[in-house]
Amino acid sequence: MPYVVTRSCCADASCVLACPVNCIHPAPGEPGFGQTEMLYVDPRTCVDCGACTTACPVDALKPHTGLTEAELPFLELNRAYYDAHPHEDRAPMALVPAQRRLSAAELRVAVVGAGPAGLFAADELLRYPGVTVTVHDRLPTPYGLARAGVAPDHQDTKQVARLFRTVESQPGFSYRLNTEIGRDLHHEDLVRDHHAVIYAVGAATDRRLGIDGEELPGSASATDFVAWYNGHPDHSATPYALDGERAVVIGNGNVALDVARVLTADPDALARTDISDRALAALRTSRVREVVVLGRRGPAEAAFTLPELLALAALDGVDVLVQGWPTDLPPDATPKTRVLAELAARTPVPGRRRIVLRFRTRPTRILGDDRVTGLTVETAGAVESIEASLVLRAIGYRARPVPGLPFDEPTGTVPHQRGRVRPGVYVAGWIKRGPNGFIGTNKSCAQETVSALLDDLEAGLLPAPTGGGPASGGPPEAVGLDGWRAIDESERAAGRRQGRPRVKLVDRDQLLATARSTSGRPPARFLLT
């Protein structure tokens, strides 16, 4: 009874290390690790011990007898990987690097960004005695896109928060949330108070289409729309035009599929998730019946992953269709194009909401006078108009320059060598490598950056702090670990009363008031641990 990876897992390799027979690949250090859409279990060598399920932070592994009908394609997907990548060498211990010893008695590190990259970096550092890490974020809540970017109907993926709570519990860890670097504190402050600073600030903006009409009301970024339905305090009150029957999403990555799925989902099903209450109320009154997902490239080049496509194809009560598909599959058909061909052959059910995938279609103009009424597109040289009240661009994230650091405009990243900008200043995550990979990709990325930092420590290249330590200075309402735990418990307690994972607090004032409610808090300025 082999175990099966059943989705685009977090790929943090916990299951790889837990497996006693080394049957989960690609593993850290192997070609493809961090780039493949998921990890895969070899059914020929799995011994059915279940150790991987205990280690997996997002419950992505199941015995093959426990698969739902929608998950059955993953059994073949796991097996097929090993037809192309046999992995005959089964020596499992090569995955565990030797633990280095630090010569310094003390190492203070500031991490800017409390998303997966920042927390994985903190985890790597806190493996060593004498290390203290203060994680900063401009929001009152941590976890970055794991909290505000993962779709609410992907609660299994959000379980990675259990891993982050373990990181937070380590000695030497502290938060300084609700603290914006460049406003409340500056790069110079961090350098003064720490031996090293790691920037893991992600990619907070979106790419632009560069076409007429892009600024009209009803034309928006899918990045902001995702933040809206996830209760991000900067976007929770944004209104969206859900009064028309059709919405168009431009882009064909996983974010585009997430948005299409949420727009067509049954609100009662969403009500069992941690979706923002404001977004849920808006979706209950939504008139959207069809979401058209436009991709400039062909089906074989679509950016969404096969696991996400399989999940989309298995939706109940929603027709998923492919428009303009050729009659016959090409001879070099991939698993992804085979699924798309199957969708293209489906007959729509009258009255159902639908998601329509269109390829090789280029938007040329967004139409409307005082709000969006549609857009013009070009397909194979022919131009047509599509009526729509909402147009969302989902063509990629982009990072902003970091004050005090160099920035490469074409790639939207900070130039570095193995994460080292210069001795004492480092980068990890999307600001380092660009917006690609999965949650677990940030683990290997952070490991490389921390290794460079420790190399500099051992070489005597890190500057000694000259300030009073991580608690000096800062904003009047910085939120520490106790404050975040008060927010977390408040949200989860409200969720328990409603049969939901949590009910998110979406207003910054409400978040800060809840953080202040922690028992034993200092009476004045700081809520730091």
Short mmCIF file of C-alpha atoms in Angstrom, two decimals:
data_model
loop_
_atom_site.label_atom_id
_atom_site.label_comp_id
_atom_site.label_asym_id
_atom_site.label_seq_id
_atom_site.Cartn_x
_atom_site.Cartn_y
_atom_site.Cartn_z
CA MET A 1 0.00 0.00 0.00
CA PRO A 2 2.21 2.90 -1.18
CA TYR A 3 1.74 6.41 0.08
CA VAL A 4 0.99 9.12 -2.46
CA VAL A 5 1.71 12.86 -2.62
CA THR A 6 -1.67 14.32 -3.52
CA ARG A 7 -1.09 17.97 -4.41
CA SER A 8 1.46 20.70 -5.01
CA CYS A 9 2.99 20.04 -1.61
CA CYS A 10 5.10 22.48 0.39
CA ALA A 11 8.26 20.62 -0.75
CA ASP A 12 10.13 21.48 2.46
CA ALA A 13 11.65 17.95 2.45
CA SER A 14 10.50 16.98 5.96
CA CYS A 15 9.02 13.81 4.47
CA VAL A 16 12.28 13.06 2.63
CA LEU A 17 14.24 13.07 5.88
CA ALA A 18 11.57 11.01 7.65
CA CYS A 19 11.44 8.26 5.03
CA PRO A 20 13.59 5.28 6.18
CA VAL A 21 14.00 3.88 2.64
CA ASN A 22 14.62 7.14 0.75
CA CYS A 23 11.68 6.68 -1.61
CA ILE A 24 10.61 10.36 -1.85
CA HIS A 25 12.26 12.51 -4.52
CA PRO A 26 13.61 14.86 -5.71
CA ALA A 27 15.51 15.35 -2.46
CA PRO A 28 17.63 18.32 -1.39
CA GLY A 29 20.80 18.41 -3.47
CA GLU A 30 19.25 16.43 -6.34
CA PRO A 31 18.42 17.94 -9.75
CA GLY A 32 14.92 19.35 -9.75
CA PHE A 33 14.55 19.93 -6.02
CA GLY A 34 12.79 23.26 -5.56
CA GLN A 35 11.78 23.37 -9.23
CA THR A 36 9.40 20.42 -9.58
CA GLU A 37 5.72 21.00 -8.95
CA MET A 38 5.70 18.54 -6.04
CA LEU A 39 7.62 15.66 -4.50
CA TYR A 40 6.88 12.06 -5.50
CA VAL A 41 6.72 8.71 -3.69
CA ASP A 42 8.18 5.69 -5.50
CA PRO A 43 5.45 3.02 -5.16
CA ARG A 44 7.94 0.23 -5.83
CA THR A 45 10.07 0.96 -2.76
CA CYS A 46 7.57 2.51 -0.32
CA VAL A 47 7.29 0.19 2.71
CA ASP A 48 3.99 1.60 4.00
CA CYS A 49 5.42 2.81 7.31
CA GLY A 50 3.55 6.13 7.34
CA ALA A 51 6.52 8.12 8.65
CA CYS A 52 6.08 10.64 5.84
CA THR A 53 2.52 11.48 6.89
CA THR A 54 3.68 12.36 10.39
CA ALA A 55 6.44 14.61 9.06
CA CYS A 56 4.40 16.39 6.38
CA PRO A 57 3.30 19.82 7.64
CA VAL A 58 0.44 20.14 5.12
CA ASP A 59 -1.08 16.61 5.11
CA ALA A 60 -0.21 16.09 1.44
CA LEU A 61 0.55 12.36 1.80
CA LYS A 62 -2.08 9.62 1.89
CA PRO A 63 -2.14 5.82 1.52
CA HIS A 64 -3.35 4.89 -1.95
CA THR A 65 -6.39 3.13 -0.47
CA GLY A 66 -7.45 6.41 1.15
CA LEU A 67 -7.51 8.51 -2.02
CA THR A 68 -10.71 10.22 -3.06
CA GLU A 69 -11.88 9.93 -6.65
CA ALA A 70 -10.47 13.39 -7.35
CA GLU A 71 -7.08 12.30 -5.95
CA LEU A 72 -6.74 9.06 -7.93
CA PRO A 73 -4.78 10.70 -10.80
CA PHE A 74 -1.99 11.43 -8.30
CA LEU A 75 -1.29 7.71 -7.94
CA GLU A 76 -0.26 7.52 -11.59
CA LEU A 77 1.46 10.91 -11.36
CA ASN A 78 3.73 9.68 -8.55
CA ARG A 79 4.52 6.42 -10.39
CA ALA A 80 5.18 8.14 -13.73
CA TYR A 81 7.84 10.39 -12.20
CA TYR A 82 10.01 7.35 -11.49
CA ASP A 83 9.68 6.06 -15.05
CA ALA A 84 11.53 9.23 -16.12
CA HIS A 85 13.73 9.55 -12.99
CA PRO A 86 14.57 6.06 -11.67
CA HIS A 87 16.64 7.23 -8.60
CA GLU A 88 18.34 3.87 -8.27
CA ASP A 89 20.71 5.12 -5.55
CA ARG A 90 18.90 4.64 -2.25
CA ALA A 91 21.53 5.86 0.25
CA PRO A 92 19.37 8.00 2.58
CA MET A 93 21.92 9.51 4.94
CA ALA A 94 23.50 11.75 2.30
CA LEU A 95 20.67 14.20 2.92
CA VAL A 96 21.77 15.20 6.41
CA PRO A 97 24.61 17.76 6.39
CA ALA A 98 27.18 17.82 9.15
CA GLN A 99 26.32 20.37 11.83
CA ARG A 100 28.93 23.10 12.06
CA ARG A 101 30.09 24.59 15.35
CA LEU A 102 30.10 28.33 15.83
CA SER A 103 33.17 29.95 17.33
CA ALA A 104 31.26 33.08 18.40
CA ALA A 105 29.51 33.07 21.78
CA GLU A 106 26.79 35.42 20.54
CA LEU A 107 25.17 36.12 17.18
CA ARG A 108 22.30 38.63 16.81
CA VAL A 109 20.43 38.57 13.50
CA ALA A 110 17.54 40.71 12.25
CA VAL A 111 15.22 39.13 9.67
CA VAL A 112 13.01 41.51 7.69
CA GLY A 113 9.90 39.69 6.49
CA ALA A 114 7.85 37.20 8.52
CA GLY A 115 6.79 35.02 5.59
CA PRO A 116 8.02 31.47 4.88
CA ALA A 117 11.48 32.62 3.69
CA GLY A 118 12.07 34.71 6.82
CA LEU A 119 10.84 32.03 9.22
CA PHE A 120 12.83 29.27 7.53
CA ALA A 121 15.92 31.49 7.83
CA ALA A 122 15.19 32.00 11.54
CA ASP A 123 14.77 28.25 11.95
CA GLU A 124 18.16 27.55 10.35
CA LEU A 125 19.90 30.12 12.57
CA LEU A 126 18.30 29.01 15.81
CA ARG A 127 19.78 25.54 15.49
CA TYR A 128 22.95 27.02 17.02
CA PRO A 129 23.45 27.99 20.69
CA GLY A 130 23.96 31.67 21.36
CA VAL A 131 21.95 32.87 18.34
CA THR A 132 19.06 35.29 18.76
CA VAL A 133 16.78 36.25 15.87
CA THR A 134 14.31 39.13 15.74
CA VAL A 135 11.83 38.85 12.85
CA HIS A 136 10.35 42.14 11.62
CA ASP A 137 7.27 42.68 9.47
CA ARG A 138 5.20 45.74 8.64
CA LEU A 139 1.95 43.83 9.28
CA PRO A 140 0.68 42.96 12.77
CA THR A 141 0.53 39.28 11.69
CA PRO A 142 3.25 36.94 10.35
CA TYR A 143 3.38 34.15 7.72
CA GLY A 144 3.21 36.35 4.59
CA LEU A 145 1.63 34.60 1.61
CA ALA A 146 1.00 31.47 3.69
CA ARG A 147 -1.63 33.58 5.49
CA ALA A 148 -2.64 36.13 2.85
CA GLY A 149 -1.84 34.38 -0.45
CA VAL A 150 -2.94 30.75 -0.20
CA ALA A 151 -6.57 30.35 -1.32
CA PRO A 152 -9.04 29.76 1.54
CA ASP A 153 -10.21 26.45 0.02
CA HIS A 154 -6.62 25.14 0.31
CA GLN A 155 -6.68 24.75 4.08
CA ASP A 156 -4.33 21.78 3.88
CA THR A 157 -1.58 24.01 2.48
CA LYS A 158 -2.19 26.54 5.25
CA GLN A 159 -1.34 23.88 7.82
CA VAL A 160 2.28 24.84 7.27
CA ALA A 161 1.49 27.36 10.03
CA ARG A 162 2.00 24.49 12.49
CA LEU A 163 5.62 24.34 11.39
CA PHE A 164 5.99 28.10 11.81
CA ARG A 165 4.56 27.93 15.34
CA THR A 166 7.32 25.46 16.18
CA VAL A 167 9.91 27.95 14.89
CA GLU A 168 8.38 30.70 17.04
CA SER A 169 8.68 28.55 20.15
CA GLN A 170 12.46 28.19 19.93
CA PRO A 171 14.67 29.96 22.50
CA GLY A 172 16.19 33.10 21.04
CA PHE A 173 13.24 33.90 18.74
CA SER A 174 11.29 37.16 18.91
CA TYR A 175 8.95 39.19 16.72
CA ARG A 176 8.76 42.87 16.02
CA LEU A 177 5.59 43.03 13.91
CA ASN A 178 3.67 46.13 12.86
CA THR A 179 7.09 47.64 12.16
CA GLU A 180 7.91 49.01 8.72
CA ILE A 181 11.58 49.20 7.81
CA GLY A 182 12.17 52.59 6.23
CA ARG A 183 9.51 54.26 8.38
CA ASP A 184 9.53 52.93 11.95
CA LEU A 185 13.08 51.60 11.79
CA HIS A 186 15.76 52.03 9.16
CA HIS A 187 18.40 49.80 7.64
CA GLU A 188 21.04 51.66 9.62
CA ASP A 189 19.20 50.86 12.87
CA LEU A 190 19.21 47.15 12.09
CA VAL A 191 22.89 47.14 11.14
CA ARG A 192 23.73 49.03 14.34
CA ASP A 193 21.91 46.55 16.59
CA HIS A 194 22.77 43.22 14.93
CA HIS A 195 25.69 41.26 13.55
CA ALA A 196 23.73 40.55 10.37
CA VAL A 197 20.46 41.45 8.60
CA ILE A 198 18.54 39.10 6.29
CA TYR A 199 15.95 40.67 4.00
CA ALA A 200 13.13 38.25 3.11
CA VAL A 201 10.62 40.87 1.98
CA GLY A 202 9.12 38.94 -0.93
CA ALA A 203 7.56 40.51 -4.00
CA ALA A 204 4.75 42.78 -2.86
CA THR A 205 3.55 44.29 -6.13
CA ASP A 206 2.21 42.93 -9.39
CA ARG A 207 3.25 43.25 -13.01
CA ARG A 208 1.31 45.57 -15.32
CA LEU A 209 -0.32 44.82 -18.66
CA GLY A 210 0.60 48.15 -20.25
CA ILE A 211 -2.63 48.45 -22.27
CA ASP A 212 -5.28 51.17 -22.50
CA GLY A 213 -8.05 51.05 -19.91
CA GLU A 214 -5.94 49.32 -17.26
CA GLU A 215 -6.70 52.08 -14.73
CA LEU A 216 -10.50 51.86 -15.04
CA PRO A 217 -12.55 50.87 -11.97
CA GLY A 218 -13.19 47.16 -12.34
CA SER A 219 -9.65 46.50 -13.59
CA ALA A 220 -7.48 45.30 -10.76
CA SER A 221 -4.56 43.15 -9.74
CA ALA A 222 -5.23 39.52 -8.87
CA THR A 223 -2.57 39.99 -6.18
CA ASP A 224 -4.79 42.56 -4.48
CA PHE A 225 -7.93 40.46 -5.05
CA VAL A 226 -6.29 37.46 -3.35
CA ALA A 227 -5.27 39.71 -0.46
CA TRP A 228 -8.90 40.94 -0.25
CA TYR A 229 -10.50 37.53 0.11
CA ASN A 230 -7.75 36.46 2.53
CA GLY A 231 -8.39 39.42 4.86
CA HIS A 232 -5.13 41.33 4.36
CA PRO A 233 -5.58 44.54 6.42
CA ASP A 234 -4.38 46.74 3.54
CA HIS A 235 -7.01 45.33 1.16
CA SER A 236 -9.90 43.99 3.24
CA ALA A 237 -12.20 46.96 2.55
CA THR A 238 -11.53 47.23 -1.22
CA PRO A 239 -14.74 47.02 -3.29
CA TYR A 240 -14.85 44.74 -6.35
CA ALA A 241 -17.34 44.75 -9.21
CA LEU A 242 -19.19 41.45 -8.80
CA ASP A 243 -22.44 42.74 -10.33
CA GLY A 244 -21.84 41.36 -13.83
CA GLU A 245 -22.17 37.78 -15.06
CA ARG A 246 -18.64 37.48 -16.43
CA ALA A 247 -15.17 38.13 -15.01
CA VAL A 248 -11.92 37.79 -16.94
CA VAL A 249 -8.61 36.74 -15.40
CA ILE A 250 -5.53 37.50 -17.52
CA GLY A 251 -2.76 34.98 -16.88
CA ASN A 252 -2.66 31.22 -16.54
CA GLY A 253 -0.62 30.50 -13.44
CA ASN A 254 -1.82 29.01 -10.15
CA VAL A 255 -2.99 32.41 -8.88
CA ALA A 256 -5.28 32.76 -11.91
CA LEU A 257 -6.82 29.35 -11.18
CA ASP A 258 -7.21 30.24 -7.49
CA VAL A 259 -9.09 33.43 -8.37
CA ALA A 260 -11.32 31.66 -10.89
CA ARG A 261 -12.11 28.93 -8.37
CA VAL A 262 -13.01 31.37 -5.58
CA LEU A 263 -15.19 33.50 -7.88
CA THR A 264 -17.24 30.43 -8.91
CA ALA A 265 -17.24 28.58 -5.57
CA ASP A 266 -20.33 27.84 -3.50
CA PRO A 267 -20.34 30.52 -0.78
CA ASP A 268 -21.59 27.96 1.75
CA ALA A 269 -18.46 25.88 1.11
CA LEU A 270 -16.25 28.97 1.46
CA ALA A 271 -18.01 29.75 4.75
CA ARG A 272 -16.27 26.71 6.25
CA THR A 273 -12.84 28.20 5.52
CA ASP A 274 -10.89 31.18 6.87
CA ILE A 275 -11.99 33.50 4.06
CA SER A 276 -12.52 37.12 5.08
CA ASP A 277 -16.07 37.69 6.31
CA ARG A 278 -16.27 40.83 4.17
CA ALA A 279 -15.25 38.93 1.05
CA LEU A 280 -17.68 36.12 1.88
CA ALA A 281 -20.56 38.59 2.20
CA ALA A 282 -19.67 40.10 -1.20
CA LEU A 283 -19.39 36.69 -2.86
CA ARG A 284 -22.80 35.67 -1.49
CA THR A 285 -24.38 38.48 -3.51
CA SER A 286 -22.10 38.06 -6.54
CA ARG A 287 -23.75 37.72 -9.96
CA VAL A 288 -20.64 36.25 -11.59
CA ARG A 289 -21.54 33.06 -13.46
CA GLU A 290 -18.54 32.69 -15.76
CA VAL A 291 -14.82 33.30 -15.36
CA VAL A 292 -12.69 33.35 -18.50
CA VAL A 293 -8.99 32.68 -17.90
CA LEU A 294 -6.83 34.07 -20.72
CA GLY A 295 -3.33 32.81 -21.45
CA ARG A 296 -1.01 34.35 -24.04
CA ARG A 297 0.88 31.09 -24.49
CA GLY A 298 -0.32 27.68 -25.65
CA PRO A 299 -1.64 24.86 -23.44
CA ALA A 300 1.71 23.08 -23.16
CA GLU A 301 3.33 26.29 -21.86
CA ALA A 302 0.65 27.11 -19.29
CA ALA A 303 2.22 28.26 -16.04
CA PHE A 304 -0.24 26.53 -13.70
CA THR A 305 0.90 23.25 -12.22
CA LEU A 306 -0.59 19.87 -13.03
CA PRO A 307 -1.78 19.30 -9.43
CA GLU A 308 -3.68 22.61 -9.51
CA LEU A 309 -5.22 21.72 -12.88
CA LEU A 310 -6.29 18.31 -11.56
CA ALA A 311 -7.92 19.99 -8.55
CA LEU A 312 -9.73 22.38 -10.89
CA ALA A 313 -10.93 19.54 -13.12
CA ALA A 314 -12.38 17.74 -10.09
CA LEU A 315 -14.59 20.63 -8.95
CA ASP A 316 -18.20 19.74 -8.16
CA GLY A 317 -20.97 21.96 -9.49
CA VAL A 318 -18.69 24.04 -11.74
CA ASP A 319 -18.05 23.37 -15.43
CA VAL A 320 -14.38 23.67 -16.37
CA LEU A 321 -14.06 24.06 -20.13
CA VAL A 322 -11.28 24.65 -22.65
CA GLN A 323 -12.07 26.84 -25.61
CA GLY A 324 -10.47 26.45 -29.03
CA TRP A 325 -8.76 23.09 -28.39
CA PRO A 326 -7.58 21.12 -31.48
CA THR A 327 -9.40 17.91 -32.34
CA ASP A 328 -6.43 15.57 -31.83
CA LEU A 329 -3.75 15.48 -29.17
CA PRO A 330 -0.25 16.23 -30.44
CA PRO A 331 2.13 13.22 -30.49
CA ASP A 332 4.24 14.80 -27.73
CA ALA A 333 1.27 15.29 -25.37
CA THR A 334 2.16 15.83 -21.72
CA PRO A 335 0.07 14.86 -18.68
CA LYS A 336 -1.03 18.51 -18.48
CA THR A 337 -2.19 18.69 -22.11
CA ARG A 338 -3.97 15.33 -21.73
CA VAL A 339 -6.03 16.74 -18.85
CA LEU A 340 -6.78 19.88 -20.89
CA ALA A 341 -7.89 17.74 -23.84
CA GLU A 342 -10.24 15.84 -21.54
CA LEU A 343 -11.70 19.13 -20.32
CA ALA A 344 -12.09 20.33 -23.91
CA ALA A 345 -14.23 17.28 -24.66
CA ARG A 346 -16.65 17.92 -21.81
CA THR A 347 -20.21 19.02 -22.50
CA PRO A 348 -21.31 21.96 -20.34
CA VAL A 349 -24.27 21.48 -18.01
CA PRO A 350 -26.94 24.18 -18.42
CA GLY A 351 -27.28 26.47 -15.40
CA ARG A 352 -23.89 25.74 -13.87
CA ARG A 353 -21.24 28.31 -13.16
CA ARG A 354 -18.29 27.84 -15.44
CA ILE A 355 -14.56 28.44 -15.78
CA VAL A 356 -13.35 28.76 -19.37
CA LEU A 357 -9.64 28.34 -20.15
CA ARG A 358 -8.50 30.10 -23.33
CA PHE A 359 -4.99 29.97 -24.76
CA ARG A 360 -2.96 31.97 -27.27
CA THR A 361 -5.16 34.97 -26.54
CA ARG A 362 -3.66 38.43 -26.04
CA PRO A 363 -5.58 41.29 -24.36
CA THR A 364 -5.23 44.52 -26.33
CA ARG A 365 -7.52 47.01 -24.57
CA ILE A 366 -9.83 47.21 -21.55
CA LEU A 367 -13.13 48.80 -22.51
CA GLY A 368 -15.37 51.23 -20.66
CA ASP A 369 -15.88 54.92 -19.91
CA ASP A 370 -16.22 55.26 -16.14
CA ARG A 371 -15.88 51.53 -15.35
CA VAL A 372 -14.93 48.27 -17.05
CA THR A 373 -17.47 46.90 -19.51
CA GLY A 374 -15.23 44.40 -21.30
CA LEU A 375 -11.98 44.02 -23.17
CA THR A 376 -10.70 43.37 -26.67
CA VAL A 377 -8.46 40.38 -27.32
CA GLU A 378 -6.50 39.03 -30.26
CA THR A 379 -6.48 35.32 -31.10
CA ALA A 380 -4.67 34.03 -34.18
CA GLY A 381 -4.78 37.50 -35.74
CA ALA A 382 -8.52 37.96 -35.16
CA VAL A 383 -9.76 40.65 -32.76
CA GLU A 384 -12.91 40.22 -30.68
CA SER A 385 -14.59 41.87 -27.70
CA ILE A 386 -15.45 40.04 -24.49
CA GLU A 387 -18.09 41.55 -22.24
CA ALA A 388 -17.05 41.63 -18.57
CA SER A 389 -17.53 43.77 -15.48
CA LEU A 390 -14.31 42.67 -13.75
CA VAL A 391 -10.84 42.19 -15.24
CA LEU A 392 -8.07 40.86 -13.00
CA ARG A 393 -4.45 40.66 -14.13
CA ALA A 394 -2.55 37.65 -12.78
CA ILE A 395 0.68 37.91 -14.73
CA GLY A 396 3.17 37.72 -11.90
CA TYR A 397 4.53 39.34 -8.75
CA ARG A 398 7.30 41.89 -8.65
CA ALA A 399 9.52 43.06 -5.78
CA ARG A 400 10.13 46.66 -4.78
CA PRO A 401 13.65 48.05 -4.25
CA VAL A 402 14.92 47.73 -0.68
CA PRO A 403 16.34 50.99 0.76
CA GLY A 404 20.06 50.63 1.32
CA LEU A 405 20.46 47.62 -0.99
CA PRO A 406 21.30 47.38 -4.71
CA PHE A 407 18.42 46.41 -7.00
CA ASP A 408 18.31 44.83 -10.45
CA GLU A 409 15.31 46.29 -12.30
CA PRO A 410 15.05 43.68 -15.09
CA THR A 411 14.80 40.75 -12.66
CA GLY A 412 13.23 42.60 -9.73
CA THR A 413 15.79 41.10 -7.33
CA VAL A 414 18.69 42.18 -5.14
CA PRO A 415 22.05 41.11 -6.64
CA HIS A 416 23.77 38.57 -4.40
CA GLN A 417 26.12 35.62 -4.20
CA ARG A 418 24.48 32.64 -2.47
CA GLY A 419 22.28 35.16 -0.64
CA ARG A 420 25.18 37.43 0.38
CA VAL A 421 24.74 41.06 -0.68
CA ARG A 422 27.82 41.96 1.34
CA PRO A 423 29.16 40.64 4.65
CA GLY A 424 26.49 41.42 7.24
CA VAL A 425 23.62 41.93 4.73
CA TYR A 426 21.78 39.02 3.06
CA VAL A 427 18.62 38.16 1.13
CA ALA A 428 16.32 35.14 1.01
CA GLY A 429 13.09 34.23 -0.76
CA TRP A 430 11.58 36.07 -3.72
CA ILE A 431 13.67 39.21 -3.25
CA LYS A 432 16.67 36.90 -3.76
CA ARG A 433 15.56 34.55 -6.54
CA GLY A 434 12.43 36.14 -8.05
CA PRO A 435 8.79 35.08 -7.61
CA ASN A 436 9.05 31.36 -8.26
CA GLY A 437 8.93 28.08 -6.39
CA PHE A 438 6.71 26.78 -3.62
CA ILE A 439 6.53 27.26 0.14
CA GLY A 440 9.19 24.63 0.72
CA THR A 441 11.50 26.14 -1.90
CA ASN A 442 12.10 28.88 0.64
CA LYS A 443 13.64 26.33 3.01
CA SER A 444 16.53 25.39 0.73
CA CYS A 445 16.83 29.05 -0.29
CA ALA A 446 17.12 30.09 3.38
CA GLN A 447 19.61 27.30 4.08
CA GLU A 448 21.92 28.64 1.36
CA THR A 449 21.66 32.20 2.69
CA VAL A 450 22.29 31.19 6.31
CA SER A 451 25.26 29.09 5.20
CA ALA A 452 26.78 32.18 3.55
CA LEU A 453 26.12 34.22 6.70
CA LEU A 454 27.82 31.62 8.91
CA ASP A 455 30.77 31.43 6.51
CA ASP A 456 31.22 35.18 6.98
CA LEU A 457 30.96 34.79 10.75
CA GLU A 458 33.66 32.14 10.78
CA ALA A 459 35.85 34.31 8.55
CA GLY A 460 35.52 37.24 10.94
CA LEU A 461 33.76 39.40 8.34
CA LEU A 462 30.59 40.30 10.29
CA PRO A 463 30.63 43.77 11.88
CA ALA A 464 30.09 43.93 15.64
CA PRO A 465 26.84 45.61 16.76
CA THR A 466 27.31 49.07 18.22
CA GLY A 467 23.74 49.64 19.44
CA GLY A 468 21.79 48.56 22.47
CA GLY A 469 20.39 45.33 21.08
CA PRO A 470 17.25 44.29 19.19
CA ALA A 471 14.83 45.93 21.64
CA SER A 472 16.19 49.48 21.25
CA GLY A 473 14.05 52.00 19.37
CA GLY A 474 11.08 51.16 17.18
CA PRO A 475 7.42 52.11 16.78
CA PRO A 476 5.04 52.70 19.69
CA GLU A 477 2.89 49.66 18.88
CA ALA A 478 5.33 46.99 17.78
CA VAL A 479 3.70 43.57 18.22
CA GLY A 480 5.81 40.81 19.73
CA LEU A 481 5.28 37.08 20.02
CA ASP A 482 2.79 37.39 22.88
CA GLY A 483 0.76 39.90 20.89
CA TRP A 484 0.69 37.64 17.83
CA ARG A 485 -0.32 34.67 19.98
CA ALA A 486 -3.22 36.73 21.36
CA ILE A 487 -4.36 37.50 17.79
CA ASP A 488 -3.93 33.89 16.73
CA GLU A 489 -5.90 32.50 19.66
CA SER A 490 -8.66 35.08 19.25
CA GLU A 491 -9.11 34.15 15.58
CA ARG A 492 -9.04 30.43 16.22
CA ALA A 493 -11.45 30.70 19.15
CA ALA A 494 -13.91 32.59 16.94
CA GLY A 495 -13.42 29.89 14.31
CA ARG A 496 -14.20 27.11 16.77
CA ARG A 497 -17.51 28.78 17.60
CA GLN A 498 -18.45 28.81 13.90
CA GLY A 499 -16.94 25.48 12.84
CA ARG A 500 -14.15 27.18 10.87
CA PRO A 501 -10.33 27.06 11.08
CA ARG A 502 -10.31 30.71 12.19
CA VAL A 503 -12.22 33.97 11.73
CA LYS A 504 -9.64 36.50 10.64
CA LEU A 505 -9.36 39.96 12.11
CA VAL A 506 -9.01 42.19 9.06
CA ASP A 507 -8.67 45.74 10.44
CA ARG A 508 -5.30 46.91 11.68
CA ASP A 509 -6.83 48.72 14.69
CA GLN A 510 -8.71 45.56 15.63
CA LEU A 511 -5.55 43.49 15.30
CA LEU A 512 -3.56 45.88 17.46
CA ALA A 513 -6.28 46.04 20.11
CA THR A 514 -6.28 42.25 20.30
CA ALA A 515 -2.48 42.18 20.55
CA ARG A 516 -2.69 44.65 23.46
CA SER A 517 -5.11 42.35 25.28
CA THR A 518 -2.39 39.82 26.07
CA SER A 519 -2.17 39.28 29.82
CA GLY A 520 0.81 40.72 31.64
CA ARG A 521 1.56 43.22 28.87
CA PRO A 522 3.73 46.24 29.68
CA PRO A 523 1.57 49.30 30.37
CA ALA A 524 3.32 51.59 27.93
CA ARG A 525 4.91 51.44 24.51
CA PHE A 526 6.03 47.96 23.54
CA LEU A 527 4.36 44.59 23.17
CA LEU A 528 7.65 42.81 22.51
CA THR A 529 8.65 39.52 24.07
#
